[in-house]
Short mmCIF file of C-alpha atoms and ligand atoms in Angstrom, two decimals:
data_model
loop_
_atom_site.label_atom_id
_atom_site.label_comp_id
_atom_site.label_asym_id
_atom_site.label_seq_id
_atom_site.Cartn_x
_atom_site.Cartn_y
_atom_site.Cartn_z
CA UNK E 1 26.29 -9.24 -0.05
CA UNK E 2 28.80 -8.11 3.17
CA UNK E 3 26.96 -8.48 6.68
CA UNK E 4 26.57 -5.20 7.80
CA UNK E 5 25.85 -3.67 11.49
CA UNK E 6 23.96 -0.14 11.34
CA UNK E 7 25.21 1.95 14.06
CA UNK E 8 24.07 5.09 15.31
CA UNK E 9 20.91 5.55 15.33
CA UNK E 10 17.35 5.40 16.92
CA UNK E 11 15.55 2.36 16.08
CA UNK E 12 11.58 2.38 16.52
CA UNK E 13 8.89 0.68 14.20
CA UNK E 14 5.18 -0.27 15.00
CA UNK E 15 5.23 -2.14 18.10
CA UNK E 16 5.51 1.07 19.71
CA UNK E 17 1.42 0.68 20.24
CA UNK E 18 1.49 -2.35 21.72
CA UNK E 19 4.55 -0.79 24.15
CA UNK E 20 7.90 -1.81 22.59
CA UNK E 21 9.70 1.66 23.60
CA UNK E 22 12.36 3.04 20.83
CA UNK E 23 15.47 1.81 21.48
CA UNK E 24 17.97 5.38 21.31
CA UNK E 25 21.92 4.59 20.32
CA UNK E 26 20.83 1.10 18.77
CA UNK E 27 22.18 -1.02 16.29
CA UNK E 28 21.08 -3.01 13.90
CA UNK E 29 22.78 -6.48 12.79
CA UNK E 30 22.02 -7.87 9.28
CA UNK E 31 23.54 -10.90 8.07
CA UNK E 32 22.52 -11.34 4.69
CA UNK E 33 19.18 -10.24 3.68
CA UNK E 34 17.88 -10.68 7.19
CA UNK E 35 18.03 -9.16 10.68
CA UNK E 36 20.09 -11.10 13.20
CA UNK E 37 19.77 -8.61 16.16
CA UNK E 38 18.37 -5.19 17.20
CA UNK E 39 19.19 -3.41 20.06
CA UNK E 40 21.37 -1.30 22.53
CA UNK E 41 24.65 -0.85 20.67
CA UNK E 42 26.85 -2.45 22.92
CA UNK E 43 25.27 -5.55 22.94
CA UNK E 44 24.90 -5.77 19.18
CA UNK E 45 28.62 -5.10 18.28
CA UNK E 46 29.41 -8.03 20.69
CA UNK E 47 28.05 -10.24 18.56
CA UNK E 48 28.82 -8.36 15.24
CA UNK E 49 32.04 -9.96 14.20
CA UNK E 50 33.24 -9.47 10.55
CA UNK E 51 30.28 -7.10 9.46
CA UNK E 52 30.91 -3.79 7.85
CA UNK E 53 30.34 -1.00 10.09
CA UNK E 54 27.61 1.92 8.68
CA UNK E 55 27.25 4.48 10.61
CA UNK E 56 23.80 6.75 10.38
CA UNK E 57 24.81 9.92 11.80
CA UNK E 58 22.17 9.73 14.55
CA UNK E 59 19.43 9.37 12.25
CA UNK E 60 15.68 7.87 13.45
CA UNK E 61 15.45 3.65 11.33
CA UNK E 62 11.93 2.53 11.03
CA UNK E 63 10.69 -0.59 8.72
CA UNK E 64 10.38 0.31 5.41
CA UNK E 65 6.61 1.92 4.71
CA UNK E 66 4.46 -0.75 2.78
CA UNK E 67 2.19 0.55 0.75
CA UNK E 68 -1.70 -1.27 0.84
CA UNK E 69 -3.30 0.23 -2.58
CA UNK E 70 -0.97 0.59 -5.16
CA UNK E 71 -1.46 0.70 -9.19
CA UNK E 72 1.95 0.98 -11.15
CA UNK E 73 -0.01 0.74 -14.11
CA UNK E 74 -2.68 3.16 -13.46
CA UNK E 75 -4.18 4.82 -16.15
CA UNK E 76 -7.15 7.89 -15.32
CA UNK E 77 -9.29 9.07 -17.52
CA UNK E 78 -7.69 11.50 -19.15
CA UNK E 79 -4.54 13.16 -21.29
CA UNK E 80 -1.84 11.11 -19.26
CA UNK E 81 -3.88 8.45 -18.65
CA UNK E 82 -4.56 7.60 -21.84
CA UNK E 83 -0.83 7.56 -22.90
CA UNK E 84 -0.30 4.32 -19.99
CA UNK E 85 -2.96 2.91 -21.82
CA UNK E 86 -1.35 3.55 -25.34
CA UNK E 87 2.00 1.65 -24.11
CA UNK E 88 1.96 -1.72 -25.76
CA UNK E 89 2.55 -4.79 -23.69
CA UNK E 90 7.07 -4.45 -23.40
CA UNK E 91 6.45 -0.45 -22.89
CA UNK E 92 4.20 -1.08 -20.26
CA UNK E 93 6.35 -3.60 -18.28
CA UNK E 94 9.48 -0.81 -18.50
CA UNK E 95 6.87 1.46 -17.59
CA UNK E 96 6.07 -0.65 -14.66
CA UNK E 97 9.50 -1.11 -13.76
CA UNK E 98 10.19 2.33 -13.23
CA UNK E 99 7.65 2.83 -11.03
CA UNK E 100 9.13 0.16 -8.98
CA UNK E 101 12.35 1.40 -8.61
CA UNK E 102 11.05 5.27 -7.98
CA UNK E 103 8.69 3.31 -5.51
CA UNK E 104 11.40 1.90 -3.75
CA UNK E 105 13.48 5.02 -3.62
CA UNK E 106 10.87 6.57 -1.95
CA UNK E 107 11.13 4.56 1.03
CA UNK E 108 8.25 1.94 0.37
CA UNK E 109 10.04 -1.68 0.28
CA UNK E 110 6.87 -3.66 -0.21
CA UNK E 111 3.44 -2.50 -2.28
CA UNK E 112 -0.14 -4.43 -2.28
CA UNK E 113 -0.85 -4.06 -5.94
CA UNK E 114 -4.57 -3.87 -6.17
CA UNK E 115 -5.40 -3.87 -10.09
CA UNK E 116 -2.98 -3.80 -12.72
CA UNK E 117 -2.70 -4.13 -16.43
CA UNK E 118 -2.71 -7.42 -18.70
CA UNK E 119 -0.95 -9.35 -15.48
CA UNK E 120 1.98 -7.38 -16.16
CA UNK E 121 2.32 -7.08 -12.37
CA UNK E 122 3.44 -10.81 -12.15
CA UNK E 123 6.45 -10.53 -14.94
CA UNK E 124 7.76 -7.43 -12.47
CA UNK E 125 6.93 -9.59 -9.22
CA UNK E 126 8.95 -11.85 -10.90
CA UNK E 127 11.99 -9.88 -12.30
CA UNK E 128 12.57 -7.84 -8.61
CA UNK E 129 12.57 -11.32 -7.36
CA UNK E 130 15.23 -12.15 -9.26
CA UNK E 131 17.10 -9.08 -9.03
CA UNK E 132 16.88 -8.53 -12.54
CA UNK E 133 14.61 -4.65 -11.85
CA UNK E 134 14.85 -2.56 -8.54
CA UNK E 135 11.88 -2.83 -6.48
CA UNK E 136 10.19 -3.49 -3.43
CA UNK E 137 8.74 -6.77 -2.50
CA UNK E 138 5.39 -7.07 -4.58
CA UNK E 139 1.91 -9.00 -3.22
CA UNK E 140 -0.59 -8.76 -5.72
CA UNK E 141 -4.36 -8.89 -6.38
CA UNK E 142 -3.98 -9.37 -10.40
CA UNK E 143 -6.86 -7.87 -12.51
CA UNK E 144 -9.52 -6.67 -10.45
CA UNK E 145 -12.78 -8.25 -10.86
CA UNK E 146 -15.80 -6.16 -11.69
CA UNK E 147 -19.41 -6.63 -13.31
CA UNK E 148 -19.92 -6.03 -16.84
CA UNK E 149 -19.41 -2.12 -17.43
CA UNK E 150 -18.50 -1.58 -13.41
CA UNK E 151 -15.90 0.33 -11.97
CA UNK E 152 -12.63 0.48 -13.77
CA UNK E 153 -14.44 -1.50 -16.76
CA UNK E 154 -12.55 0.96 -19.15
CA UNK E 155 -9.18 -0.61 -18.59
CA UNK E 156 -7.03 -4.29 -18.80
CA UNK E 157 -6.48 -3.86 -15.23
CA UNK E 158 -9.97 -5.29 -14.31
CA UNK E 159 -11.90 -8.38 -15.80
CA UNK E 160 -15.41 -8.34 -16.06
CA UNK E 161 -17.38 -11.15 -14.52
CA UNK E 162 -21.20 -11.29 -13.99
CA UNK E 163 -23.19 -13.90 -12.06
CA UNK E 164 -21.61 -16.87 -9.24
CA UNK E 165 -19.84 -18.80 -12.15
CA UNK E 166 -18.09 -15.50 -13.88
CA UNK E 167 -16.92 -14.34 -10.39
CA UNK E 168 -15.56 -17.82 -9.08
CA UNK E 169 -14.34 -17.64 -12.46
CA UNK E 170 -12.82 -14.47 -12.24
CA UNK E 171 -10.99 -15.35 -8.69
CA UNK E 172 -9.82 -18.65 -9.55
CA UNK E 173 -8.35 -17.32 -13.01
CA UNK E 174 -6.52 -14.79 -10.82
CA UNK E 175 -4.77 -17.15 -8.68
CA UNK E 176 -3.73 -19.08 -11.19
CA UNK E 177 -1.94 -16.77 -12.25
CA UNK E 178 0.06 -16.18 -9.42
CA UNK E 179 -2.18 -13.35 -7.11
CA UNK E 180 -1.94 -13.08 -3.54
CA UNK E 181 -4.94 -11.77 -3.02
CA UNK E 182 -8.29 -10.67 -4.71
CA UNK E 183 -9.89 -7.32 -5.59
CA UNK E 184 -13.22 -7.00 -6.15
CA UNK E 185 -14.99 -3.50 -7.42
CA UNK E 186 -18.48 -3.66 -5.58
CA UNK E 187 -19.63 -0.33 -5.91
CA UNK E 188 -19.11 2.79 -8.02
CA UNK E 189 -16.13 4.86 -7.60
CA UNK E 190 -14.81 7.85 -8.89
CA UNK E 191 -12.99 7.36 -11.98
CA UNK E 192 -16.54 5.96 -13.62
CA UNK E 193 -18.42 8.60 -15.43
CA UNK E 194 -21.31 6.60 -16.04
CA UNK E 195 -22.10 5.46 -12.21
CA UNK E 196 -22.06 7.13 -8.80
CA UNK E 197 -19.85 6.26 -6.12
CA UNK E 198 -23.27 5.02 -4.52
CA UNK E 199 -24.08 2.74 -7.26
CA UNK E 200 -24.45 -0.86 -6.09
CA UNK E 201 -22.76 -3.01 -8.82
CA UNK E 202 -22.62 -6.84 -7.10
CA UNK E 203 -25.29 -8.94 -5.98
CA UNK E 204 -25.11 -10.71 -2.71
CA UNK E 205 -24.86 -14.17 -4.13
CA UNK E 206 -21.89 -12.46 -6.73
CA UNK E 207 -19.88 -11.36 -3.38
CA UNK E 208 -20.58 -14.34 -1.76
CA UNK E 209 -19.33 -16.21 -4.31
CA UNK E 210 -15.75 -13.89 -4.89
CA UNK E 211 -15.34 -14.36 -1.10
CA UNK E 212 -16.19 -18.04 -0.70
CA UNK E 213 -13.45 -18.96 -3.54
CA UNK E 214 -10.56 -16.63 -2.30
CA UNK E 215 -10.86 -18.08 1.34
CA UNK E 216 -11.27 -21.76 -0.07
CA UNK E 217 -8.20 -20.71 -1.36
CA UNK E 218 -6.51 -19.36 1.55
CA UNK E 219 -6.26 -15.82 -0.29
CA UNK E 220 -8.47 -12.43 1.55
CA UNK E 221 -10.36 -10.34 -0.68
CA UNK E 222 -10.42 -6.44 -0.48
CA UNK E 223 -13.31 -4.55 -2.06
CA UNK E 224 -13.21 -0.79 -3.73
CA UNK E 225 -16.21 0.30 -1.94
CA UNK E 226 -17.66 3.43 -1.08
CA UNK E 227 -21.55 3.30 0.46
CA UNK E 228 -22.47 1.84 3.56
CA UNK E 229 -25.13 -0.77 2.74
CA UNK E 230 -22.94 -2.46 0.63
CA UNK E 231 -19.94 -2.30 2.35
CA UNK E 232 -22.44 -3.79 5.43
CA UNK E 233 -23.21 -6.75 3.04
CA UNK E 234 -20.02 -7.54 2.16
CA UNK E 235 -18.65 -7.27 5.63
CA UNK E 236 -21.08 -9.80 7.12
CA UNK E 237 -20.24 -12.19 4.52
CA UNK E 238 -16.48 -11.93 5.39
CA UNK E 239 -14.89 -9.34 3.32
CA UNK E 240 -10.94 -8.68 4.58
CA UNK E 241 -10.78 -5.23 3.67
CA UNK E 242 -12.34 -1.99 2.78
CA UNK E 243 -10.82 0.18 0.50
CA UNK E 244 -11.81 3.77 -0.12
CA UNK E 245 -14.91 3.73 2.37
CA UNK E 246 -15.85 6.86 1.15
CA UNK E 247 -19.69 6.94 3.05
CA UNK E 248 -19.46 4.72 6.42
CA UNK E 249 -21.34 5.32 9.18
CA UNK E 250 -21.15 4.37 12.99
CA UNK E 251 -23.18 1.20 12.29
CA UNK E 252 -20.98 0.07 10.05
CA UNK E 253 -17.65 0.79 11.14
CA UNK E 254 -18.57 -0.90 14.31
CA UNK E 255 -19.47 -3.76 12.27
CA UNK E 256 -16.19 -3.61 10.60
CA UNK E 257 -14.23 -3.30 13.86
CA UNK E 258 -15.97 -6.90 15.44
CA UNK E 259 -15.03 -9.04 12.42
CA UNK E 260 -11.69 -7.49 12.10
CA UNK E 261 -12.36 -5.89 8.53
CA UNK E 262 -9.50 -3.55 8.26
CA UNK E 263 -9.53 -0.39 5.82
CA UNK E 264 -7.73 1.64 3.74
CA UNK E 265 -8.77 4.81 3.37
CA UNK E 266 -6.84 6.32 0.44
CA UNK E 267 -8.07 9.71 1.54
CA UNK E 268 -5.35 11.23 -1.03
CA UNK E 269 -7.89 10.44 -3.65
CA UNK E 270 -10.61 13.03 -2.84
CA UNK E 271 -7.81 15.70 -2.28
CA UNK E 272 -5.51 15.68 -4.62
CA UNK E 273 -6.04 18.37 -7.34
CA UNK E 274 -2.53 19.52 -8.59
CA UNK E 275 -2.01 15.26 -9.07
CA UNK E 276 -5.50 15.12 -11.42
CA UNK E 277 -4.29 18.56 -13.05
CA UNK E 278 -0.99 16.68 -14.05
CA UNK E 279 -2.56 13.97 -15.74
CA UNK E 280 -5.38 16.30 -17.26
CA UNK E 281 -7.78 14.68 -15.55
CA UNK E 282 -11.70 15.49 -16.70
CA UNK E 283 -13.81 18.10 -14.91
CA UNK E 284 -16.13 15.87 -13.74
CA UNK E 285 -13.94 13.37 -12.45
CA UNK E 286 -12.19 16.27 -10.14
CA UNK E 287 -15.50 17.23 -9.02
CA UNK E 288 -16.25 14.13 -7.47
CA UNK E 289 -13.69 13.38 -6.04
CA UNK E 290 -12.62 16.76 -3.99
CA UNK E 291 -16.52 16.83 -3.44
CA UNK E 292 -16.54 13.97 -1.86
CA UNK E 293 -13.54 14.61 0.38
CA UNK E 294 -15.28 16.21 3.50
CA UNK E 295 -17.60 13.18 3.95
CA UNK E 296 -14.72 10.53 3.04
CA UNK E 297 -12.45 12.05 5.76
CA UNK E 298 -15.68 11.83 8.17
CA UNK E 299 -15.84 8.29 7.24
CA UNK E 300 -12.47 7.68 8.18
CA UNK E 301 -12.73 9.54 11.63
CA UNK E 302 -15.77 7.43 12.11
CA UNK E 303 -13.27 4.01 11.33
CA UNK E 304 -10.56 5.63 14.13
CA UNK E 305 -13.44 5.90 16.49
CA UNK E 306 -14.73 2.34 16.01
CA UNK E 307 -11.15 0.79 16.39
CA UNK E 308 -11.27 -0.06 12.98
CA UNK E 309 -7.74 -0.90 11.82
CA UNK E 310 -6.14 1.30 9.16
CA UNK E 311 -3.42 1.12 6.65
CA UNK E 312 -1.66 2.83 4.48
CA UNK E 313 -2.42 2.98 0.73
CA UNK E 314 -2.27 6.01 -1.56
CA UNK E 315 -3.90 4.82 -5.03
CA UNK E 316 -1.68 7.33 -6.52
CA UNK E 317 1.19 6.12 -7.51
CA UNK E 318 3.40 5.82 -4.50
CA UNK E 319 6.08 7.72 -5.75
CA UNK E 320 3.91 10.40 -7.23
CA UNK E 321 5.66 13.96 -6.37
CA UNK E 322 3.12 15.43 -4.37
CA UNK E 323 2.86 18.43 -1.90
CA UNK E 324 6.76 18.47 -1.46
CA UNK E 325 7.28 14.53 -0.73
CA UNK E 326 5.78 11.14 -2.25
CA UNK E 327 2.23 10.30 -2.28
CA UNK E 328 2.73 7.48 0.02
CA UNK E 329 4.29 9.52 2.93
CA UNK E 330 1.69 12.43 2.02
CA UNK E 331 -1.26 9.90 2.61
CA UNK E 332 0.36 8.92 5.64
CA UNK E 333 0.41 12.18 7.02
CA UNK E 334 -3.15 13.09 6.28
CA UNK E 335 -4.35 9.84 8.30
CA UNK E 336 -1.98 11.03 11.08
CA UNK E 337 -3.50 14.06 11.37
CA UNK E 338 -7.26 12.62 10.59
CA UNK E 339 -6.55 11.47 14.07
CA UNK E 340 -4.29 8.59 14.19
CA UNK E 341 -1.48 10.35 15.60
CA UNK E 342 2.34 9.69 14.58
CA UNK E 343 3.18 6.15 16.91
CA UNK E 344 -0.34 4.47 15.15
CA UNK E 345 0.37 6.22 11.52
CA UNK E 346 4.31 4.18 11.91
CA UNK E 347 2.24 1.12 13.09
CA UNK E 348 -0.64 1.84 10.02
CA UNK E 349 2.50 2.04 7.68
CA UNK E 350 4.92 -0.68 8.66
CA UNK E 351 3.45 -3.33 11.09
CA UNK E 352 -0.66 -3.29 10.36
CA UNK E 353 -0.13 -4.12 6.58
CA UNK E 354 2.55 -7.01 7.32
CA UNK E 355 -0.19 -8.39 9.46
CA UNK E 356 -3.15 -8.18 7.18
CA UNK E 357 -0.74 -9.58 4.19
CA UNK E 358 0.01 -12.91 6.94
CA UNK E 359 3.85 -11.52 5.99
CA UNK E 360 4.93 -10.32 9.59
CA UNK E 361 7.11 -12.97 10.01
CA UNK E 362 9.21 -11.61 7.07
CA UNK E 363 8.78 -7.72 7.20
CA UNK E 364 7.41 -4.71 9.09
CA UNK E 365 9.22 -4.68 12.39
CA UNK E 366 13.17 -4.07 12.90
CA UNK E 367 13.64 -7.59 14.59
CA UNK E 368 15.96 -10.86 14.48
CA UNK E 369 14.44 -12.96 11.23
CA UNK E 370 12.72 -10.14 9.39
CA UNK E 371 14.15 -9.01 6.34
CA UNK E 372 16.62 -5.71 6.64
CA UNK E 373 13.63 -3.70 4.90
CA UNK E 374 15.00 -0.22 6.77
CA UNK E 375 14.97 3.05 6.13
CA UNK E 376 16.53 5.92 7.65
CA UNK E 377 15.14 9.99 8.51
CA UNK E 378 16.81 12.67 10.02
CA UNK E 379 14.01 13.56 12.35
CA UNK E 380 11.56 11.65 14.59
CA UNK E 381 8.65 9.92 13.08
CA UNK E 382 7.00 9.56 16.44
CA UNK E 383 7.38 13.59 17.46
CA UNK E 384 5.92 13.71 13.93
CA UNK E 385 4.63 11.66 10.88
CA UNK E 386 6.43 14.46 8.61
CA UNK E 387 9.68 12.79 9.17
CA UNK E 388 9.23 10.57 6.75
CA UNK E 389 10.01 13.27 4.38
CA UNK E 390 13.19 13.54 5.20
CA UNK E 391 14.43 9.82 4.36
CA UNK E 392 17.66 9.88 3.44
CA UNK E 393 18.74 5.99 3.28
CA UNK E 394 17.02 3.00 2.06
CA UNK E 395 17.60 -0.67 3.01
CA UNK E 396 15.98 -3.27 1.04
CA UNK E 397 17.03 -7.13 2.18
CA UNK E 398 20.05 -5.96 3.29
CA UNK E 399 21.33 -3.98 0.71
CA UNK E 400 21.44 -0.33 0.63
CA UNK E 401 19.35 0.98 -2.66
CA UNK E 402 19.38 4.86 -1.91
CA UNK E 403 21.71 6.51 0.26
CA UNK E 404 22.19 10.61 -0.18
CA UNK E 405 23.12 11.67 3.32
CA UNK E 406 25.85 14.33 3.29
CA UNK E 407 25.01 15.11 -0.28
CA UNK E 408 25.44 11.82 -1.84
CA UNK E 409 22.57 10.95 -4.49
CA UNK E 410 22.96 7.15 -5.18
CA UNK E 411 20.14 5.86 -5.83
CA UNK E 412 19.51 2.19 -7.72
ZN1 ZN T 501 -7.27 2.12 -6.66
#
């Protein structure tokens, strides 16, 4: 791999909130897989000797977007669903491995994969590592764990555990093999036709118990949840993350905000009906979920209020074709406009999950020792969040894996 120095362009990512201005006519060193230097152009090219020039045609470089609630295995109930689940265990690694390299494509160099099948998730983690399959960088939760006949149940992306022993069980058997962090279904959901996304489905003692073992274990654990009195529970007991939140309320959200319990909304998931008509998704599965968007997006104005943080995560696959771009750029639109505004949707994108993964020393920013995890737009992502649609260039530890400016389609 040549050093490289990326010239012309405008270089912001998600220290913007915290002040770091956009630096206009920037470069961008990268020796290697890493960053060496960002800034002004002059002052970059002085110390750029014997890297190959690429020149961006004036074009706006952020992080690459990192992706908090991922499945590349998903399967919903359903017609398409129910082929994933079909694939037998080679199928469903190629399977996987598309999805990576689409997922990359798209812009998103690192995922959180929260639930996926038969630990397939950990052959791919291993094969992008060793450049064997395109992808982006992978931090994974394993199976999920859920109670006996809880949410997701149906599939070999979640393990069933039931009382203290099966879910220190379930969270230790996860780590062993190779997860990063742990998911944990404690409520209902809306892929579950036999439970509401109300229905309580752990016992204190159970999430005390998932919770006590990750952190012995140095890993956080993020919970599928959607009512508030569980979520509360969990949440004083030391739960990382919140995903979904579908019901909060202001007592809870400002709980969330004092201990630092970040969530992520996946608001795509109560409004996206061309996505469940796709995959032939049941009636009653659609209902709940686009019934339950108004209330869900309340929820998540409710979080913005608090000063809860939020990140990005689209549950749909993140390089799902949706409403004219990828799922992962639509989500982060919709939280944009749910209030976050464009300079906090870059930071909810890029930044906030590198935090919350303990990873910001490696990705998320555009700065000297992170990885060159870039991408590249022709218009301004903090004038608008809708500039992510139009990323033409991907950078992925220093190498270029898409670039179709001026026409070109390469992509890995
Ligand atoms: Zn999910």
């Amino acid at each position: 791999m040549s050093d490289v120095v990326i010239v012309n362009c405008t270089v912001a990512d998600g220290r913007v909130v915290n002040g770091v201005e956009p630096i206009a006519d920037a470069a961008v060193l990268v020796r290697g897989e890493r960053i060496t230097l960002a800034g002004p152009r002059e002052e970059v090219l002085r110390q750029a000797e014997g890297a190959t020039e690429v020149d961006l045609g004036g074009a706006y470089v952020t992080p690459g977007l990192v992706n908090m609630h991922t499945h590349l295995s998903l399967s919903l109930p359903g017609q398409g669903g129910e082929g994933v689940k079909g694939l037998n265990a080679h199928e469903l690694a190629l399977y996987m491995a598309d999805g990576a390299r689409r997922t990359l494509n798209c812009g998103v160099t690192t995922v959180r994969c929260v639930a996926e099948k038969d630990h397939a998730d950990f052959a791919l983690r291993r094969a992008i590592e060793a450049g064997r399959v395109p992808g982006p960088r992978v931090f994974t939760a394993g199976r999920a764990l859920v109670c006996t006949g809880g949410h997701g149940h149906e599939g070999s992306d979640t393990l069933e555990c039931d009382g203290v022993d099966g879910f220190r069980r379930g969270v230790r058997a996860q780590i062993k093999a190779g997860a990063d962090l742990i998911k944990v279904m404690i409520s209902g959901g809306i892929a579950g036709e036999h439970e509401r996304i109300d229905t309580r489905q752990l016992f204190a003692d159970e999430m005390a118990a998932v919770l006590a073992t990750a952190h012995a274990w140095g890993r956080k654990v993020t919970a599928h949840a959607g009512p508030a009195p569980v979520i509360a529970e969990a949440v004083e007991l030391g739960l990382d993350c919140v995903e979904h939140g579908y019901q909060l309320t202001p007592e809870v959200v400002a709980r969330m905000a004092e201990r630092g319990t970040a969530l992520v909304p996946t608001l795509l998931v109560t409004r996206c009906k061309e996505f469940f008509d796709e995959l032939g998704v049941p009636e009653w599965m659609q209902c709940r979920s686009l019934g339950a968007g108004p209330r869900h997006l309340e929820s998540y104005a409710m979080a913005l209020e608090a000063g809860v943080e939020v990140l990005l995560g689209s549950d749909m696959p993140p390089f799902w074709d949706f409403q004219g771009t990828s799922a992962t750029v639509r989500e982060l639109e919709y939280m944009s406009e749910g209030g976050l505004g464009p300079a906090r949707a870059l930071y909810a994108g890029t930044l906030g999950p590198a935090r919350w993964l303990d990873a910001d020393g490696d990705i998320g920013t555009v700065e000297a020792g992170r990885y060159a995890d870039l991408v590249a737009m022709d218009a301004d992502p903090l004038a608008d969040t809708s500039a992510f649609r139009t990323i033409r260039w991907v950078m992925k530890g220093g190498r270029v894996v898409r670039d179709d400016r001026a026409g070109k389609a390469n992509h890995v």
